[in-house]
Coordinates of N, CA, C and O in Angstrom, one line a residue:
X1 N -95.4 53.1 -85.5 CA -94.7 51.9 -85.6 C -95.4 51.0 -86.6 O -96.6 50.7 -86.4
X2 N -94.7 50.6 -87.7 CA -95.5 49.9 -88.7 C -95.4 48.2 -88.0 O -94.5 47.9 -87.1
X3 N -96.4 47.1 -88.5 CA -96.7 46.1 -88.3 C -95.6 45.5 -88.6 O -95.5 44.7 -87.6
X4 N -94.5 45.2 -89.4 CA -93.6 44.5 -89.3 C -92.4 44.7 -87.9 O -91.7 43.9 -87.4
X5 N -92.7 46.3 -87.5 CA -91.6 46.2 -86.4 C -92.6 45.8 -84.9 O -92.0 45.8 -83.8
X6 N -93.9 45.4 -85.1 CA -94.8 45.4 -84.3 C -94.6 43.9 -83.7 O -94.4 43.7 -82.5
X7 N -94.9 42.6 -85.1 CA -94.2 41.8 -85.2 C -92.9 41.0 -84.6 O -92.8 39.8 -84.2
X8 N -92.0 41.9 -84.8 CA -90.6 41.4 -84.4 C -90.7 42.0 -82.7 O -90.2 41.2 -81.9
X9 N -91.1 43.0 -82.4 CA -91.5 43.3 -80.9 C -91.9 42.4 -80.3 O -91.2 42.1 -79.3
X10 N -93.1 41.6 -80.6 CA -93.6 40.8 -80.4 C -92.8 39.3 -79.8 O -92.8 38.6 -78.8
X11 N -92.3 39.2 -81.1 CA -91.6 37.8 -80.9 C -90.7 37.7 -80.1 O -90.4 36.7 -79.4
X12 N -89.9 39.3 -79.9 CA -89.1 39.3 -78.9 C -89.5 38.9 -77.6 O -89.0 38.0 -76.8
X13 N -90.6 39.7 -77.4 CA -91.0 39.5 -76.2 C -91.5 38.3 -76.1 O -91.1 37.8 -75.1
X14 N -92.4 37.6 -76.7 CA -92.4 36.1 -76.6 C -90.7 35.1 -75.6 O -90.3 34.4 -74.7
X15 N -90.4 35.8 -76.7 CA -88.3 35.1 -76.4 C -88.2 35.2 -74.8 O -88.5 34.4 -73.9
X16 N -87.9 36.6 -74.7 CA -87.7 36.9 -73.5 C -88.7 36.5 -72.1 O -88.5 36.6 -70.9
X17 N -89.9 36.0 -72.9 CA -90.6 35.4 -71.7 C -90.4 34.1 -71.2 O -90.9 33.8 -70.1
X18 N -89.6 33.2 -72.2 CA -89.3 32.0 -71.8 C -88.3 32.1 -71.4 O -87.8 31.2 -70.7
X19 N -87.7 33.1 -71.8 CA -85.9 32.9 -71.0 C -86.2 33.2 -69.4 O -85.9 32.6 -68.4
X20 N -86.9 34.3 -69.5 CA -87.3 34.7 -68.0 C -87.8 33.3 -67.2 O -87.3 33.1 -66.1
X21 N -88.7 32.5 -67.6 CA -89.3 31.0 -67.2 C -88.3 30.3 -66.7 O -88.2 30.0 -65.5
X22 N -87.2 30.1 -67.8 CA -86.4 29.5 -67.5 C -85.2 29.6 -67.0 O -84.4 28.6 -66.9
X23 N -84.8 31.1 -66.6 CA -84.0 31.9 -65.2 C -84.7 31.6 -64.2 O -84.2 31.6 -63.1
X24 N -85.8 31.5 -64.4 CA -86.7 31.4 -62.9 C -86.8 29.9 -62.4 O -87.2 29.9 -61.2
X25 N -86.5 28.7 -62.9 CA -86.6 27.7 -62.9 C -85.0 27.4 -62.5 O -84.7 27.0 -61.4
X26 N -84.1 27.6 -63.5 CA -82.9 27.6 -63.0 C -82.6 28.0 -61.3 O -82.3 27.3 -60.4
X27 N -82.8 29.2 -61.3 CA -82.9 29.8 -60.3 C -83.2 29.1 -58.9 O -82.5 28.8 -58.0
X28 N -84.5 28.8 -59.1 CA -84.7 27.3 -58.3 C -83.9 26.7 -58.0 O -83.2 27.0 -57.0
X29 N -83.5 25.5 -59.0 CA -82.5 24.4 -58.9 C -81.3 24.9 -57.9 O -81.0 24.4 -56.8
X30 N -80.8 25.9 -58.5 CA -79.2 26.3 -57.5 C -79.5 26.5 -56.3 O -78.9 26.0 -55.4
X31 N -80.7 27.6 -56.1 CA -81.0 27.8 -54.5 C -81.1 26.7 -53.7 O -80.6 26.8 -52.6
X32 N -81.9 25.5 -54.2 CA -82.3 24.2 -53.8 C -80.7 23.3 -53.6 O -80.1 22.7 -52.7
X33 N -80.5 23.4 -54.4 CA -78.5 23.2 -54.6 C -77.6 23.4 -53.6 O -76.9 22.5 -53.1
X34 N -77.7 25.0 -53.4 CA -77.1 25.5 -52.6 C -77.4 25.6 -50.9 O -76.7 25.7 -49.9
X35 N -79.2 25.4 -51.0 CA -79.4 25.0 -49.5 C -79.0 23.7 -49.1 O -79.0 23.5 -47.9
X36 N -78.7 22.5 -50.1 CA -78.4 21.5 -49.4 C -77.3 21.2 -49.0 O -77.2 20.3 -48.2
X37 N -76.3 22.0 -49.6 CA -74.7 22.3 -49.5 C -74.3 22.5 -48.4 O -73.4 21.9 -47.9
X38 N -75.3 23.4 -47.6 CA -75.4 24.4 -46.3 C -75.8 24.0 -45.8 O -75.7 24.4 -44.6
X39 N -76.9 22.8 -46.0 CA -77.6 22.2 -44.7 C -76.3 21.1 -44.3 O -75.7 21.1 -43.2
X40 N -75.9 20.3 -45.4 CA -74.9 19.5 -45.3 C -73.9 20.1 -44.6 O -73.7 19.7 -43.5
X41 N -73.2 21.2 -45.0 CA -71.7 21.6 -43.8 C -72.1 22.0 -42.3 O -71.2 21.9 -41.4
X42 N -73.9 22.5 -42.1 CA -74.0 23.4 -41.4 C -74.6 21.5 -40.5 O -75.1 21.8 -39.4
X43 N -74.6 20.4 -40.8 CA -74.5 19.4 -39.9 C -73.9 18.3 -39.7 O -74.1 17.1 -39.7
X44 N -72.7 19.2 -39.6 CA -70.9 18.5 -39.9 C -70.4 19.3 -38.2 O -70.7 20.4 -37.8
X45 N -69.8 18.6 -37.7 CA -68.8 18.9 -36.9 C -68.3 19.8 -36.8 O -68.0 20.2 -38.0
X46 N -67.7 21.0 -35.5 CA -66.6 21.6 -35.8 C -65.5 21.2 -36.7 O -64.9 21.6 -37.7
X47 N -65.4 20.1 -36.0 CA -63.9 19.2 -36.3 C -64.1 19.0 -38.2 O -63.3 19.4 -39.0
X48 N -65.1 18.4 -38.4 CA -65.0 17.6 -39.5 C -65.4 19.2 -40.8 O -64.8 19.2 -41.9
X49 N -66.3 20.1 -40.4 CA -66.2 21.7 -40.7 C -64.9 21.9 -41.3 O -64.9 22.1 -42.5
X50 N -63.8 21.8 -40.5 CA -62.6 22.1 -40.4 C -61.6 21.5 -40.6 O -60.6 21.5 -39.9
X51 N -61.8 20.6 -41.8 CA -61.4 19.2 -42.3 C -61.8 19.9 -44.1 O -62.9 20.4 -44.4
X52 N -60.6 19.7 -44.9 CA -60.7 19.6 -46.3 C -62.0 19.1 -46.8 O -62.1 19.3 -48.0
X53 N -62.8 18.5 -46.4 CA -64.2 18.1 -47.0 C -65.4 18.8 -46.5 O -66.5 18.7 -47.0
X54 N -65.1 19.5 -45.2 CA -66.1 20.4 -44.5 C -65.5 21.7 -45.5 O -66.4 22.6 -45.8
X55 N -64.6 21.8 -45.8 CA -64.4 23.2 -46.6 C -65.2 23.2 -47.8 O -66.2 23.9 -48.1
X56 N -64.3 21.7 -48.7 CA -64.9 22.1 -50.1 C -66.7 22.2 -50.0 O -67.5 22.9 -50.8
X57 N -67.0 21.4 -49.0 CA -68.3 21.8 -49.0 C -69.4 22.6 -49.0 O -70.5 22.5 -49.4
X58 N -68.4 23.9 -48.0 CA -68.4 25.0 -47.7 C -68.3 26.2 -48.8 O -68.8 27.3 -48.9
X59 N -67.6 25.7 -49.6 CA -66.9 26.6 -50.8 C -67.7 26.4 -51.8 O -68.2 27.3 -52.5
X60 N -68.2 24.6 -52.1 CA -69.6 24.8 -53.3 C -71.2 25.6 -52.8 O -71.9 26.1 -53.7
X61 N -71.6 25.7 -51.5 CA -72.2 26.5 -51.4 C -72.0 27.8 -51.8 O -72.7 28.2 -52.6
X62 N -71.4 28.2 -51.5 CA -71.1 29.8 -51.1 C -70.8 29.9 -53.1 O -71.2 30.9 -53.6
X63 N -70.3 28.8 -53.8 CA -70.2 29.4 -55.4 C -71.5 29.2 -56.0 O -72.0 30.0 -56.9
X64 N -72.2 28.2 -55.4 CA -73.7 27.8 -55.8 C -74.4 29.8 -55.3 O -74.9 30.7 -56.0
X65 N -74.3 29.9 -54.0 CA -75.4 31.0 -53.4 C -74.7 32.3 -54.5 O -75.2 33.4 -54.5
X66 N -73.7 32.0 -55.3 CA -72.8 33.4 -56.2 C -73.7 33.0 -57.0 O -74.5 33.9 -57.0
X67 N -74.0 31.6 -58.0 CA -74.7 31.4 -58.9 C -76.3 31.6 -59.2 O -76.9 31.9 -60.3
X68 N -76.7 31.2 -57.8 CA -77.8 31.8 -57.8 C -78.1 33.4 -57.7 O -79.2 33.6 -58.1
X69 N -77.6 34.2 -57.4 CA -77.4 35.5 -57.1 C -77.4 36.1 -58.7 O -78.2 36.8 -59.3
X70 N -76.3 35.6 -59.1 CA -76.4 36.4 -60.9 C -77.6 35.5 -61.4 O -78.1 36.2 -62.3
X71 N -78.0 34.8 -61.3 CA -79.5 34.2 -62.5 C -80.3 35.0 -61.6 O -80.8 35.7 -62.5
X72 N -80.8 35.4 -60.6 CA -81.9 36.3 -60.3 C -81.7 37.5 -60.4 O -82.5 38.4 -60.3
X73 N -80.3 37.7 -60.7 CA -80.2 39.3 -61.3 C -80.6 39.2 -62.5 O -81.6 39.9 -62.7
X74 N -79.8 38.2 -63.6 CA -80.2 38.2 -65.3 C -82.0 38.4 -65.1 O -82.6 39.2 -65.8
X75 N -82.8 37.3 -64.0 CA -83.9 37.5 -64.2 C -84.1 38.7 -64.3 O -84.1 39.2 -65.4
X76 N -84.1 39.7 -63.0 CA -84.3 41.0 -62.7 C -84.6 41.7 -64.2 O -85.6 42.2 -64.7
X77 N -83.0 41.5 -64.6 CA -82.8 42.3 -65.8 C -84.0 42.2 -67.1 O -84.7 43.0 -67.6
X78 N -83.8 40.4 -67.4 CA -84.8 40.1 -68.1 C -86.6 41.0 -67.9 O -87.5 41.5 -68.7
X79 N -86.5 40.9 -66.8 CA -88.1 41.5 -66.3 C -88.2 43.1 -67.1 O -89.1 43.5 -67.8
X80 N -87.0 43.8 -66.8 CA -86.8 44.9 -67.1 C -87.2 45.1 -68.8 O -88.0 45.9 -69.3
X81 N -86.6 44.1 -69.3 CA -86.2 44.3 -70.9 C -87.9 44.3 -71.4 O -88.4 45.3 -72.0
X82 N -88.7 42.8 -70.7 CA -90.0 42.4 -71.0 C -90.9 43.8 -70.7 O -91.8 44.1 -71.5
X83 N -90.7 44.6 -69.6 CA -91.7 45.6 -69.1 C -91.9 46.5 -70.3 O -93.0 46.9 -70.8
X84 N -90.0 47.2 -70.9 CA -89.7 48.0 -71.7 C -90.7 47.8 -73.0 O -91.3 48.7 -73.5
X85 N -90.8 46.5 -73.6 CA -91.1 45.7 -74.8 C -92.9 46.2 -74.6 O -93.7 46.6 -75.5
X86 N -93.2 45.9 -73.2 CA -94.5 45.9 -73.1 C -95.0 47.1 -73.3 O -96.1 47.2 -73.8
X87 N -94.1 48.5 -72.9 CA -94.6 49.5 -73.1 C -94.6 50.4 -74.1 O -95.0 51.6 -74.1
X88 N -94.0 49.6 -75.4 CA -94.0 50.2 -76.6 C -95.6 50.0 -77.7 O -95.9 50.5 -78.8
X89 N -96.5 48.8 -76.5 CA -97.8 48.7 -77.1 C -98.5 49.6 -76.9 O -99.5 49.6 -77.5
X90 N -98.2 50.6 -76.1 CA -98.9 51.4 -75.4 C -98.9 53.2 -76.6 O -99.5 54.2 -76.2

């Protein structure tokens, strides 16, 4: 591998480490998001649960816990890409 493709390897992987940072940070926020969603419905009333505002409340968690779910996959993935990058130094 000549030094110009050594280079752009490089940078890649630089890239990909901040995206990864900052999937992992995101990641955060929604979980944090999403637990408060669920703490909120989960100290709600049957009744009020079961009431158009206990729902929607119900329904932004459960899209938040979807949202969080794919950014720790993209992380996942991300991790993947970074390992592959790291093993072409080798």
């Amino acid at each position: 591998m000549n030094q110009k493709i050594r280079r752009q390897i490089e940078e890649l992987y630089e890239q990909l480490v901040e995206m990864q940072e900052k999937l992992s940070s995101t990641g955060n926020v929604l979980g944090e998001l999403r637990d408060a969603e669920q703490e909120k419905f989960n100290n709600l009333s049957e009744g009020l649960q079961a009431s158009d505002n206990g729902q929607k409340i119900e329904q932004a968690a459960a899209c938040l816990d979807t949202a969080t779910d794919a950014v720790e996959s993209a992380e996942s993935s991300l991790g993947d890409a970074i390992e592959a990058l790291r093993d072409t130094e080798q």
